[in-house]
mmCIF file of C-alpha atoms in Angstrom:
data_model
loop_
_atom_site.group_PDB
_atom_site.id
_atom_site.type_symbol
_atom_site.label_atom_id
_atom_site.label_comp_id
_atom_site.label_asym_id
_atom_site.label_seq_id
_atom_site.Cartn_x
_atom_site.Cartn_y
_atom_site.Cartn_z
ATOM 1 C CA UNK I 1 17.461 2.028 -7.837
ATOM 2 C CA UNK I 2 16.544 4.705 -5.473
ATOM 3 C CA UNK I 3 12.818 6.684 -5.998
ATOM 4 C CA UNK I 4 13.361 10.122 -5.044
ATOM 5 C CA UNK I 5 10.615 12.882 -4.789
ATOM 6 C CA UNK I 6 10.852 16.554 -4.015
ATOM 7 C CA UNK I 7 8.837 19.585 -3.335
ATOM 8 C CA UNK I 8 10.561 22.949 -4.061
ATOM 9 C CA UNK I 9 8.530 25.980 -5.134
ATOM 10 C CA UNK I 10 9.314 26.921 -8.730
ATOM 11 C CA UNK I 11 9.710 30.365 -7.422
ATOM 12 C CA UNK I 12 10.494 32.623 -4.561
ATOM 13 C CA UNK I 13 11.036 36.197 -3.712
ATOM 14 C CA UNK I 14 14.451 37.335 -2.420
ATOM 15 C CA UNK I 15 14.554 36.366 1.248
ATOM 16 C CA UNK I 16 11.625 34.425 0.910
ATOM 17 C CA UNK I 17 11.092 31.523 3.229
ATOM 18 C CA UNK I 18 10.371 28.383 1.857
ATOM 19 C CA UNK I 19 9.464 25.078 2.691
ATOM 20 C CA UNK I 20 11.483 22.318 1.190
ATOM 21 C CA UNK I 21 9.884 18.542 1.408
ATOM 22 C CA UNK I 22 12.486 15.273 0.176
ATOM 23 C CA UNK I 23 11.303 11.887 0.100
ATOM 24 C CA UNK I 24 13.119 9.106 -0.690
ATOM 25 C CA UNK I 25 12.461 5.337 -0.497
ATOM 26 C CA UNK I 26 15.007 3.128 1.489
ATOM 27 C CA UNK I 27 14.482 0.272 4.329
ATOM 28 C CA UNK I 28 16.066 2.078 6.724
ATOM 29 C CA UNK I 29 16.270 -1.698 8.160
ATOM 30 C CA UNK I 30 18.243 -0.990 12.046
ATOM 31 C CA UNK I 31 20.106 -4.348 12.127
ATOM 32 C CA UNK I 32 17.858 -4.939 15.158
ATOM 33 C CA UNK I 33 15.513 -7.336 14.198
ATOM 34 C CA UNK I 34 15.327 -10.819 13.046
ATOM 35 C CA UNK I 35 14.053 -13.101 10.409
ATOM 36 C CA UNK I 36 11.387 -15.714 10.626
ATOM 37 C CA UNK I 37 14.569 -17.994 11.406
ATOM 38 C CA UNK I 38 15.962 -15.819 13.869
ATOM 39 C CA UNK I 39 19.026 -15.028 12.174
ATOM 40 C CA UNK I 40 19.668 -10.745 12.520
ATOM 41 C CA UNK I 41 18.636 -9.095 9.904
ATOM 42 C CA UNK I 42 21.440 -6.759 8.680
ATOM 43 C CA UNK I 43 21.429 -3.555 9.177
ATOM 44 C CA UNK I 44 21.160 -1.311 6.012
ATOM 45 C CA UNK I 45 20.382 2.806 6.755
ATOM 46 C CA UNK I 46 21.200 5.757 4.965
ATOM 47 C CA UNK I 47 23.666 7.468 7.527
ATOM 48 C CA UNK I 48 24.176 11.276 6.205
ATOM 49 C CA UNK I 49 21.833 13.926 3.997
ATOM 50 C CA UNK I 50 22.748 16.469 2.571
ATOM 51 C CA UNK I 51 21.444 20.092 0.589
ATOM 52 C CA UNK I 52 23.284 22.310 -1.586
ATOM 53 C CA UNK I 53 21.862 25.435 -2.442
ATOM 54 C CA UNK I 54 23.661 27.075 -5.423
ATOM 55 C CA UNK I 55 26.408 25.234 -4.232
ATOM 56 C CA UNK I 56 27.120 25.778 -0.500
ATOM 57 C CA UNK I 57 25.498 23.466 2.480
ATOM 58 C CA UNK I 58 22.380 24.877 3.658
ATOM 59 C CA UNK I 59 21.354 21.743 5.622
ATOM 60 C CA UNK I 60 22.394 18.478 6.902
ATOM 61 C CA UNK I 61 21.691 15.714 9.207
ATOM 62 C CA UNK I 62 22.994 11.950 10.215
ATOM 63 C CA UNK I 63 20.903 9.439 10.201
ATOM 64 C CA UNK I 64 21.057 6.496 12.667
ATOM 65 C CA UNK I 65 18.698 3.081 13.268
ATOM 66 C CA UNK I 66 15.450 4.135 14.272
ATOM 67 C CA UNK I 67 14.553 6.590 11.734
ATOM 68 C CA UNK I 68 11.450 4.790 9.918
ATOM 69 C CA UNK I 69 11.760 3.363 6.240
ATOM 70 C CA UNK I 70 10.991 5.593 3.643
ATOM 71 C CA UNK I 71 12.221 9.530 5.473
ATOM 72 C CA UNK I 72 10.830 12.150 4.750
ATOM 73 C CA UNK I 73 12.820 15.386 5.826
ATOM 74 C CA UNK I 74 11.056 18.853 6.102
ATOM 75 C CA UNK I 75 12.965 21.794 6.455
ATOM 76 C CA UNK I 76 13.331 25.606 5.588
ATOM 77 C CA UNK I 77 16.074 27.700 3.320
ATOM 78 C CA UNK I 78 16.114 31.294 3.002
ATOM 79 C CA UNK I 79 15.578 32.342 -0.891
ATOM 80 C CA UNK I 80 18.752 33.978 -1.447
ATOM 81 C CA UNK I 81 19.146 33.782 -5.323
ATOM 82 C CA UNK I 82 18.286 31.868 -8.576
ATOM 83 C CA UNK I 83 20.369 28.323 -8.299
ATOM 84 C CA UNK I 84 19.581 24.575 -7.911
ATOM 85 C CA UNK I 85 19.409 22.865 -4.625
ATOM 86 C CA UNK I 86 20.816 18.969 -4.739
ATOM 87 C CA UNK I 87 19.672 16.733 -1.873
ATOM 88 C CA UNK I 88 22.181 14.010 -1.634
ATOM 89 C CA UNK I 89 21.799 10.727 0.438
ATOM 90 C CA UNK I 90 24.736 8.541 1.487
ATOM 91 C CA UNK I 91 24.175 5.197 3.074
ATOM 92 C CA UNK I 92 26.527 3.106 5.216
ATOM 93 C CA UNK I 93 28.456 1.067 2.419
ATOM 94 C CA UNK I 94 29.184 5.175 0.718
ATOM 95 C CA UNK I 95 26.639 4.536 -2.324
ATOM 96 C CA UNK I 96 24.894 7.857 -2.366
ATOM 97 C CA UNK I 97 21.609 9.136 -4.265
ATOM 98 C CA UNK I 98 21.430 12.632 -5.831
ATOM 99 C CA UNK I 99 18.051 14.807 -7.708
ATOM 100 C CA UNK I 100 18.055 18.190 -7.689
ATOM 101 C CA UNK I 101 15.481 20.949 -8.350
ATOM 102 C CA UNK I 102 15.910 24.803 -9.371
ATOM 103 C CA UNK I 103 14.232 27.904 -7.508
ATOM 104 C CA UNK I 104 14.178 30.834 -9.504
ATOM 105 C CA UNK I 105 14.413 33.901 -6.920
ATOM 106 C CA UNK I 106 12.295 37.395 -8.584
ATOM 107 C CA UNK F 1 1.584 -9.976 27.591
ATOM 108 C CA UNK F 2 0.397 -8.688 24.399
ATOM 109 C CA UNK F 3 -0.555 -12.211 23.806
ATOM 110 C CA UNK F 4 -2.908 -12.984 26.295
ATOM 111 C CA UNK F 5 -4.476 -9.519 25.741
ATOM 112 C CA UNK F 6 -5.201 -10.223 22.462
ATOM 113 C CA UNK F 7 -6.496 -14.182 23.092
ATOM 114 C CA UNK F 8 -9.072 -12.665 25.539
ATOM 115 C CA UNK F 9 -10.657 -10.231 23.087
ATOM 116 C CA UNK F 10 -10.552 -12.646 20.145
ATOM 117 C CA UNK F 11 -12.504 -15.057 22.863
ATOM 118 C CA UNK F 12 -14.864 -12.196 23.126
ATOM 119 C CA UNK F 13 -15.671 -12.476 19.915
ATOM 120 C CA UNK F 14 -15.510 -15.824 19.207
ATOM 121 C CA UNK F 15 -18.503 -16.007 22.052
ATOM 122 C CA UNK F 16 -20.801 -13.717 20.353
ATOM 123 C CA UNK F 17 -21.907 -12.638 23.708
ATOM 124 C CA UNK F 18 -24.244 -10.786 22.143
ATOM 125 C CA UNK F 19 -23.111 -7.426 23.336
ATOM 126 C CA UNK F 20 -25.070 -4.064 23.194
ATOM 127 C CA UNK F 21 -24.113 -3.507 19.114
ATOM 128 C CA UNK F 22 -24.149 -6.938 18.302
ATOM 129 C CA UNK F 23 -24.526 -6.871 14.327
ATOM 130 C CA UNK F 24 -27.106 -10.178 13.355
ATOM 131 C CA UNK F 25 -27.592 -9.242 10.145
ATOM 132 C CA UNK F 26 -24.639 -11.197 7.792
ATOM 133 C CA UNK F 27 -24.171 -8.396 5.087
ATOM 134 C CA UNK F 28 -23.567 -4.868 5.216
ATOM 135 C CA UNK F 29 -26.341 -2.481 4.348
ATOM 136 C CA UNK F 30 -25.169 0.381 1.514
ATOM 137 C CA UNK F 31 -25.689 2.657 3.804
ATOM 138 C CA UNK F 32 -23.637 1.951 6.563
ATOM 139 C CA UNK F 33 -20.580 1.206 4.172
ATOM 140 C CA UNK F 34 -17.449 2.968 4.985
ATOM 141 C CA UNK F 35 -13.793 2.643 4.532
ATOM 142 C CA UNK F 36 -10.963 1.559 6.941
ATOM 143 C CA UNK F 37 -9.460 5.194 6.614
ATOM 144 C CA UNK F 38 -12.501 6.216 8.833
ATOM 145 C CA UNK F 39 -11.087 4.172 11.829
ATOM 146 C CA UNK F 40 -7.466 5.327 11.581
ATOM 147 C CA UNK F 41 -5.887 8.054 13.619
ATOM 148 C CA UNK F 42 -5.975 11.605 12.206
ATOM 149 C CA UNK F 43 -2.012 11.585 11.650
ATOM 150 C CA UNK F 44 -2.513 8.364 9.616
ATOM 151 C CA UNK F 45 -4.989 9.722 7.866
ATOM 152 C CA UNK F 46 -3.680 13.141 6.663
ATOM 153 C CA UNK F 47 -0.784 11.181 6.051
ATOM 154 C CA UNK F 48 -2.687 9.277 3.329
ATOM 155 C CA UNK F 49 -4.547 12.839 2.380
ATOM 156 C CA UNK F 50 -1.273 14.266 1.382
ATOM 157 C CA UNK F 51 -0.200 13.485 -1.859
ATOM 158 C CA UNK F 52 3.800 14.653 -1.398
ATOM 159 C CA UNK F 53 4.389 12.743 1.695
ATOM 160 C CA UNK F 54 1.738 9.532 1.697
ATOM 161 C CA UNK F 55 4.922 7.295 0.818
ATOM 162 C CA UNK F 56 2.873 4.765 -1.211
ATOM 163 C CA UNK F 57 3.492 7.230 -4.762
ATOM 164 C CA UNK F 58 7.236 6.096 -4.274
ATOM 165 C CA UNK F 59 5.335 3.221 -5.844
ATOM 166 C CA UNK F 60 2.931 5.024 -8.526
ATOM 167 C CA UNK F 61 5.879 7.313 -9.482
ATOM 168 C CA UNK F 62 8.501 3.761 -10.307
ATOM 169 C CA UNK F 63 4.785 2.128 -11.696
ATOM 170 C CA UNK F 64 4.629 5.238 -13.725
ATOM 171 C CA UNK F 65 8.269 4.687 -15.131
ATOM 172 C CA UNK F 66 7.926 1.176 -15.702
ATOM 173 C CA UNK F 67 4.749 1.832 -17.716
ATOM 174 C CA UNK F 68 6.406 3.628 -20.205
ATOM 175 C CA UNK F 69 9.754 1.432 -20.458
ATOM 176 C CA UNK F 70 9.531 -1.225 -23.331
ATOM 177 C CA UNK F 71 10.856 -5.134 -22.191
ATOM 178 C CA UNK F 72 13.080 -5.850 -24.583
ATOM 179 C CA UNK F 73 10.750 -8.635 -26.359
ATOM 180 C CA UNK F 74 7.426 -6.006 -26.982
ATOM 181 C CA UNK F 75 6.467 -2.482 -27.204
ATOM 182 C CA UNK F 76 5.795 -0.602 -23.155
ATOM 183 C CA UNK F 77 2.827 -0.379 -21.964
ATOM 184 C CA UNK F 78 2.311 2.775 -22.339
ATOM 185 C CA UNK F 79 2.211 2.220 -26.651
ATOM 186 C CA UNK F 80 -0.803 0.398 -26.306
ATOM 187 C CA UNK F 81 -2.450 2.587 -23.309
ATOM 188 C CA UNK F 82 -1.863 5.733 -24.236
ATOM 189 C CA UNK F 83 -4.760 7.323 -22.439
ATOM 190 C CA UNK F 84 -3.905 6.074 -19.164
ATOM 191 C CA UNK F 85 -6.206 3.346 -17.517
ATOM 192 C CA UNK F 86 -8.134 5.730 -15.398
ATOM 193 C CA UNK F 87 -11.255 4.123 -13.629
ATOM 194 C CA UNK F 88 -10.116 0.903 -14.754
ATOM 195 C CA UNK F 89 -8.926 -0.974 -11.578
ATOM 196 C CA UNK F 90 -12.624 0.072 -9.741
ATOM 197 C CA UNK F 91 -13.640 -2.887 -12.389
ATOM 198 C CA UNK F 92 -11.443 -5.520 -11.037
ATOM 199 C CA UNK F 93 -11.556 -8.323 -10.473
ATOM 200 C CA UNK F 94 -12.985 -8.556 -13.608
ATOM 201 C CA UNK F 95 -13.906 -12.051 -15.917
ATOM 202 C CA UNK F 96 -11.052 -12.535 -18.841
ATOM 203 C CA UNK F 97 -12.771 -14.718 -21.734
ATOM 204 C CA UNK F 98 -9.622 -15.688 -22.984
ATOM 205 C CA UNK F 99 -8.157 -17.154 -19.841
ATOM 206 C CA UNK F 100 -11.705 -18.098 -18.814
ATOM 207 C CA UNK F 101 -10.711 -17.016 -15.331
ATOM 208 C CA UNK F 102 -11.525 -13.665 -13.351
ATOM 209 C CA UNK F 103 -8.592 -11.451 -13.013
ATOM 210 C CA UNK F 104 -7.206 -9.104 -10.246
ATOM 211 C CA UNK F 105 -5.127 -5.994 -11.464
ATOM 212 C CA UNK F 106 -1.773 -7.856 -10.927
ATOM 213 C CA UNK F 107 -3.205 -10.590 -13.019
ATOM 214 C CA UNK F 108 -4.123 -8.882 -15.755
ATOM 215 C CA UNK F 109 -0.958 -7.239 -15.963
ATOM 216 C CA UNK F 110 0.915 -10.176 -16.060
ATOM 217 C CA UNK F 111 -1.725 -11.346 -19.454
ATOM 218 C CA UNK F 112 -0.396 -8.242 -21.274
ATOM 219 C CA UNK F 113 2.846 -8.907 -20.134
ATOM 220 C CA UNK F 114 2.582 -12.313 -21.944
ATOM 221 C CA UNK F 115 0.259 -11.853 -24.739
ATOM 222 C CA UNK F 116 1.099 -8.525 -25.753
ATOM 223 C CA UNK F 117 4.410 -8.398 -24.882
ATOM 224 C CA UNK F 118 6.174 -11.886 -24.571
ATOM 225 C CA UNK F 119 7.419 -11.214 -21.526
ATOM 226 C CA UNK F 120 7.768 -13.454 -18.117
ATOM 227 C CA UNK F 121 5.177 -12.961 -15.730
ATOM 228 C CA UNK F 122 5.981 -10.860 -12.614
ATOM 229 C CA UNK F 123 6.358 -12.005 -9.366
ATOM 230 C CA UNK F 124 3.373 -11.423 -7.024
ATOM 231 C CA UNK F 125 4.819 -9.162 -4.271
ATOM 232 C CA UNK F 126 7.727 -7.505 -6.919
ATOM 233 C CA UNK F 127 8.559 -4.580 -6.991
ATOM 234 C CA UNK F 128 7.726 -4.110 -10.577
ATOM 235 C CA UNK F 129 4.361 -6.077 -10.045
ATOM 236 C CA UNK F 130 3.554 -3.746 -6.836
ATOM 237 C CA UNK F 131 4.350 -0.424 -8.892
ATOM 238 C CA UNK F 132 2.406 -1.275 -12.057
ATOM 239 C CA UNK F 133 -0.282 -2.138 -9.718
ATOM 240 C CA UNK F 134 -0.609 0.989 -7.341
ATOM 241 C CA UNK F 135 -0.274 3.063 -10.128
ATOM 242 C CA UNK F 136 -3.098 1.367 -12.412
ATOM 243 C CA UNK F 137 -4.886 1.597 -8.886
ATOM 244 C CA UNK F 138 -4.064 5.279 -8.474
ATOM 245 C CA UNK F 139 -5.822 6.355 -11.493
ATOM 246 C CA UNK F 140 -9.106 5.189 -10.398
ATOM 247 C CA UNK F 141 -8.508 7.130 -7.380
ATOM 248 C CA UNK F 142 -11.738 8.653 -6.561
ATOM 249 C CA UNK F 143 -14.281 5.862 -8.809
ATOM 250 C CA UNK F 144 -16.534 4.291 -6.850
ATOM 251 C CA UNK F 145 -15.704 0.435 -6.989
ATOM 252 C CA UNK F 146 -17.971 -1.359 -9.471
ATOM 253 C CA UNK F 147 -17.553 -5.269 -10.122
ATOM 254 C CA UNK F 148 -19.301 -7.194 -12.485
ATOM 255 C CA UNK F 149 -20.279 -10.476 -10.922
ATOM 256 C CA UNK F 150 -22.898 -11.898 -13.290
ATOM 257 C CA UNK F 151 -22.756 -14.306 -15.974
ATOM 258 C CA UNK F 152 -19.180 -16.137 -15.835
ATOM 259 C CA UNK F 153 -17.838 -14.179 -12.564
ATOM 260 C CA UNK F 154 -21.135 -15.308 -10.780
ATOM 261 C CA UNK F 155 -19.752 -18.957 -9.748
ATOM 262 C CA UNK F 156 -16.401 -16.981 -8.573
ATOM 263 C CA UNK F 157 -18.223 -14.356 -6.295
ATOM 264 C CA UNK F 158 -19.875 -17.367 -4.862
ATOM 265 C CA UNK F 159 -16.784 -19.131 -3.869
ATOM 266 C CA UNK F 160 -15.316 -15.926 -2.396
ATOM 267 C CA UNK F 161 -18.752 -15.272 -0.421
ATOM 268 C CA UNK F 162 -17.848 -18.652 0.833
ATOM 269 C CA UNK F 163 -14.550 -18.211 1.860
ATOM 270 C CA UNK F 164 -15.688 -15.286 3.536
ATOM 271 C CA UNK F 165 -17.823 -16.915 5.859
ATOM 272 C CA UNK F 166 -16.548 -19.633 6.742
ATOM 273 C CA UNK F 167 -14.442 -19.806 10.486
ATOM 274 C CA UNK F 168 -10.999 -21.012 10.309
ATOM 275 C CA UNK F 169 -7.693 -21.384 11.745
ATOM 276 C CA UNK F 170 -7.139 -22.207 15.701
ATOM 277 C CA UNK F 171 -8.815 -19.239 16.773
ATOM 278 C CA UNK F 172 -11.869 -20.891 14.717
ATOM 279 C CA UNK F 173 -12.759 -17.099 13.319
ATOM 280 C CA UNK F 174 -14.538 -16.503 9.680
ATOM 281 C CA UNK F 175 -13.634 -12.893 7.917
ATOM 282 C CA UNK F 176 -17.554 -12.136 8.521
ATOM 283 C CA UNK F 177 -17.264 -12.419 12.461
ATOM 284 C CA UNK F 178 -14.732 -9.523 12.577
ATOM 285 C CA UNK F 179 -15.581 -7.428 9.350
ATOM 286 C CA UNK F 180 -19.166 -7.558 9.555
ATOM 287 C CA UNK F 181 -20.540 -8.527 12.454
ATOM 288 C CA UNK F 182 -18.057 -6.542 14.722
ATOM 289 C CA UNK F 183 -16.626 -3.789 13.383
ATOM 290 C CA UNK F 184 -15.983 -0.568 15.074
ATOM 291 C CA UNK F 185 -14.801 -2.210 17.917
ATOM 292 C CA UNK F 186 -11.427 -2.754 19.139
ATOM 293 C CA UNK F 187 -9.171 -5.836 18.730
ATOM 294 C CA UNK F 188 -5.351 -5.702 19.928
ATOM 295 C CA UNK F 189 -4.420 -2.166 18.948
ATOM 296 C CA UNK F 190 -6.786 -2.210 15.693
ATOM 297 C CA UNK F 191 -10.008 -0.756 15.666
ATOM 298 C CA UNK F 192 -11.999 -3.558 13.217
ATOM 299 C CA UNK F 193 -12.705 -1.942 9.961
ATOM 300 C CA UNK F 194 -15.388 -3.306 7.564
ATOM 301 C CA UNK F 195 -12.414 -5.115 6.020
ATOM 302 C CA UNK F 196 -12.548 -3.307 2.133
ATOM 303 C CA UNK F 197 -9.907 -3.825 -0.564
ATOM 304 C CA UNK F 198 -10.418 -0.041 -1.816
ATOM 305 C CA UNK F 199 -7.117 1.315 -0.104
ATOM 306 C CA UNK F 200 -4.986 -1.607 -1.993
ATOM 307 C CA UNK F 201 -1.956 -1.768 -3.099
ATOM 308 C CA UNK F 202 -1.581 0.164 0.375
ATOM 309 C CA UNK F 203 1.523 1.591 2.667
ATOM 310 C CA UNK F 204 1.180 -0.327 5.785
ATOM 311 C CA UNK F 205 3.451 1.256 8.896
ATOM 312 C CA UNK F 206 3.824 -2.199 10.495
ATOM 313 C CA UNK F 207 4.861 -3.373 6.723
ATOM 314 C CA UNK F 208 7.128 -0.171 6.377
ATOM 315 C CA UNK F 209 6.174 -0.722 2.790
ATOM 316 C CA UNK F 210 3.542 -1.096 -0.018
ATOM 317 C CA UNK F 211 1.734 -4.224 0.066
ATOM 318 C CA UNK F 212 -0.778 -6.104 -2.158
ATOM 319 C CA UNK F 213 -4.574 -6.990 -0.660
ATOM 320 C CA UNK F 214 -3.300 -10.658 -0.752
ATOM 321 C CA UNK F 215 -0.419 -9.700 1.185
ATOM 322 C CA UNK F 216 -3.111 -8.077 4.254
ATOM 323 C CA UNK F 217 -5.297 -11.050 3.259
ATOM 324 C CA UNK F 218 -2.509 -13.739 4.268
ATOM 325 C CA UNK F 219 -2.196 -11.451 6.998
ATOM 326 C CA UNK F 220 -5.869 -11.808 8.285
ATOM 327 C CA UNK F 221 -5.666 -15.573 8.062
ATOM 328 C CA UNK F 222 -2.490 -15.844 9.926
ATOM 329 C CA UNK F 223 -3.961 -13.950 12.790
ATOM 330 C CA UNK F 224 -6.140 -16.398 13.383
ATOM 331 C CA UNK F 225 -3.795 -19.275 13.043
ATOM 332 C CA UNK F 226 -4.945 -20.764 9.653
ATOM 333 C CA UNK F 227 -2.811 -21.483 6.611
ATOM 334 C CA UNK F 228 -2.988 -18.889 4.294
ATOM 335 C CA UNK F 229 -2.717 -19.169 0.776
ATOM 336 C CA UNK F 230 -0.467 -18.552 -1.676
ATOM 337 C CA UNK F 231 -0.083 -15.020 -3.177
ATOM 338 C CA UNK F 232 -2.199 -14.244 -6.634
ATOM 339 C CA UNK F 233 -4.229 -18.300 -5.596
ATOM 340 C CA UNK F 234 -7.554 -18.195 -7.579
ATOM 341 C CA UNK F 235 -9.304 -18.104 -4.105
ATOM 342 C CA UNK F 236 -7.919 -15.143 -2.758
ATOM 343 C CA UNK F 237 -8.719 -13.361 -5.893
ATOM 344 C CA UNK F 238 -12.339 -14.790 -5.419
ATOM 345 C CA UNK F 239 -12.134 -13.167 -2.380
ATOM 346 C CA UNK F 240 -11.096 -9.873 -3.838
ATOM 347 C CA UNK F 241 -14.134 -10.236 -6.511
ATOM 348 C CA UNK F 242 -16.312 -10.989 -3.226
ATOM 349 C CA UNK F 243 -14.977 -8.041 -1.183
ATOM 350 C CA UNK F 244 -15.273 -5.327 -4.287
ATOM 351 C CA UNK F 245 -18.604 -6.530 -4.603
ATOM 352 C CA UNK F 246 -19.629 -5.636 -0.934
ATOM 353 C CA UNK F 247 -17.709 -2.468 -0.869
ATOM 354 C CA UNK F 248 -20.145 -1.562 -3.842
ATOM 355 C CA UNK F 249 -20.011 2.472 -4.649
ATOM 356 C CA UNK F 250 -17.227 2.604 -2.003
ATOM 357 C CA UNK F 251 -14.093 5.099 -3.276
ATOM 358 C CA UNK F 252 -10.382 3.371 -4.670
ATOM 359 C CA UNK F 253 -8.026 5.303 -2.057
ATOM 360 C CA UNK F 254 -4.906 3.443 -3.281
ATOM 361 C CA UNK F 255 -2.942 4.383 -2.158
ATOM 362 C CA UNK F 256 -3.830 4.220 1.074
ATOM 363 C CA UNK F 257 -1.903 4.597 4.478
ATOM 364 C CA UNK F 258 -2.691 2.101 7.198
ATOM 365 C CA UNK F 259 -1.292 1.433 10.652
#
């Protein structure tokens, strides 16, 4: 079970700029290290994210081992009209974690 | 490398060379009384400031959850603690006259699990236990930490005070030689705090997790080579009531960020 957590602003004007904050909570564990026993400890990341605004891709990135446990991803969108963005993570075995939140452009 | 760095500066303070600060007196005046947040880097602490990003509420937002989902032998938490718990876990530990022991957070959790809700006890370290906990913690963000250690808790403080004091492990080392008598200075890659609980459950970086006090506790006594003991063992929570007593009037930050 994944623990997701957003900031969107409720509200924007048209061609606003807003901030956009996701957190999610994941090992990112890099398959580098090893266990008290020294056996490799597998590696388990999320590999791709992913937002929809109102339905098309306004930002995306891969991931890769190295990024810390736990990302938290920053990043701007232009306030073009009233829709939901969806923040979708996809780790390396293709389960993926979805929440969305809705910005209501005046 | 690392290694021998660190051996030489634990020497140091095995010595007590007396240096320039040397600290003789054995318990921390209220005045001087601050927590480990003050010897963290800025970034770590605005990290901990910001209540979006500080990733330990991926735990008080699942504790949260869990405190209002019912096991399926009792009614949730949340039917019998409707008001919240707020300023509750600045308390703990805290004596239980049923159990006739003093409790820590997690333990008294694991009580209403069983008498309230006839459910198995939670493992120390969970998930679940760790959630619950940080966000009971979380609510007395802000309450200065106030323990009770008269009466029945009085024989328990004293075996924690104990504990505190007294060296162990190879590197021969008590908790009161680097939390009290030398903090403030440097050790490793750690500037020595005064060594409170307040910040706990906390997100530790090295950890890239949440962690219990117990789990920074084993931590401390593994850095100087001695056994630790067991998560939730009656002398680490002795400990705890020892430490909350000390930090007396100190601020809950759980949870807090630390390197």
């Amino acid at each position: 079970m994944a623990s997701i957590r957003l900031a969107v602003p409720e509200t924007a004007r048209v061609d606003e700029i807003v901030e956009v904050k996701a957190l999610i909570r994941h090992p990112m564990e890099s398959g580098h290290r090893r266990g008290s026993r020294g056996e490799v400890i597998p590696r388990d990341i999320i590999t791709r994210f992913e937002c929809r605004y109102a339905g098309a891709l306004v930002f995306a990135g891969d991931f890769h081992p190295g990024i810390a446990a736990n990302p938290l991803i920053t990043f701007h969108v232009r306030a073009t009209r009233s829709g939901d963005l969806e923040f979708t993570w996809t780790d390396q075995h293709g389960e993926s974690w979805s929440e969305s939140a809705t910005l209501t452009v005046t | 490398m690392n290694r021998i760095v660190g051996c030489v500066s634990l020497a140091t303070i095995a010595a007590c060379s007396a240096p320039p600060q040397e600290r003789a007196h054995d318990r921390l005046s209220p005045d001087e009384i601050v927590s480990g947040s003050v010897f963290l880097t800025a970034e770590t602490r605005a990290l901990q400031a910001d209540d979006f990003a500080n990733p330990g509420f991926l735990w008080v937002d699942r504790g949260e959850a869990l405190f209002s989902e019912a096991p399926q032998t009792g009614p949730a938490c949340v039917s019998c603690h409707a008001d919240g718990l707020a300023g509750v876990a600045a308390t703990y530990p805290a004596y239980d006259s049923d159990t006739d022991t003093v409790l820590n957070i997690e333990g008294r959790i694991n009580q209403c699990r069983a008498k309230h809700q006839g459910a198995s006890s939670l493992d120390y370290e969970s998930d679940e236990l760790l959630s619950l906990t940080a966000y009971i913690a979380n609510q007395s963000r802000g309450a200065p930490v106030s323990v009770d250690t008269s009466g029945s808790a009085r024989a328990v403080y004293e075996e924690g005070a104990r504990y505190f004091r007294t060296r162990r492990g190879q590197f021969n080392l008590s908790c009161q030689q680097c939390h009290t008598e030398n903090w403030g200075k440097r050790l490793r890659g750690d500037t020595l705090s005064q060594g409170h609980g307040n910040g706990f459950p906390a997100y530790r970086l090295e950890w890239q997790s949440m962690g219990s006090l117990h789990r920074r506790l084993r931590d401390c006594d593994m850095g100087v080579r001695a056994e630790p003991l067991p998560y939730g063992d009656p002398l680490y929570i002795a400990v705890e009531l020892y430490l909350a007593a000390r930090a007396d009037g100190l601020e809950v930050e759980s949870p807090a960020v630390r390197r």
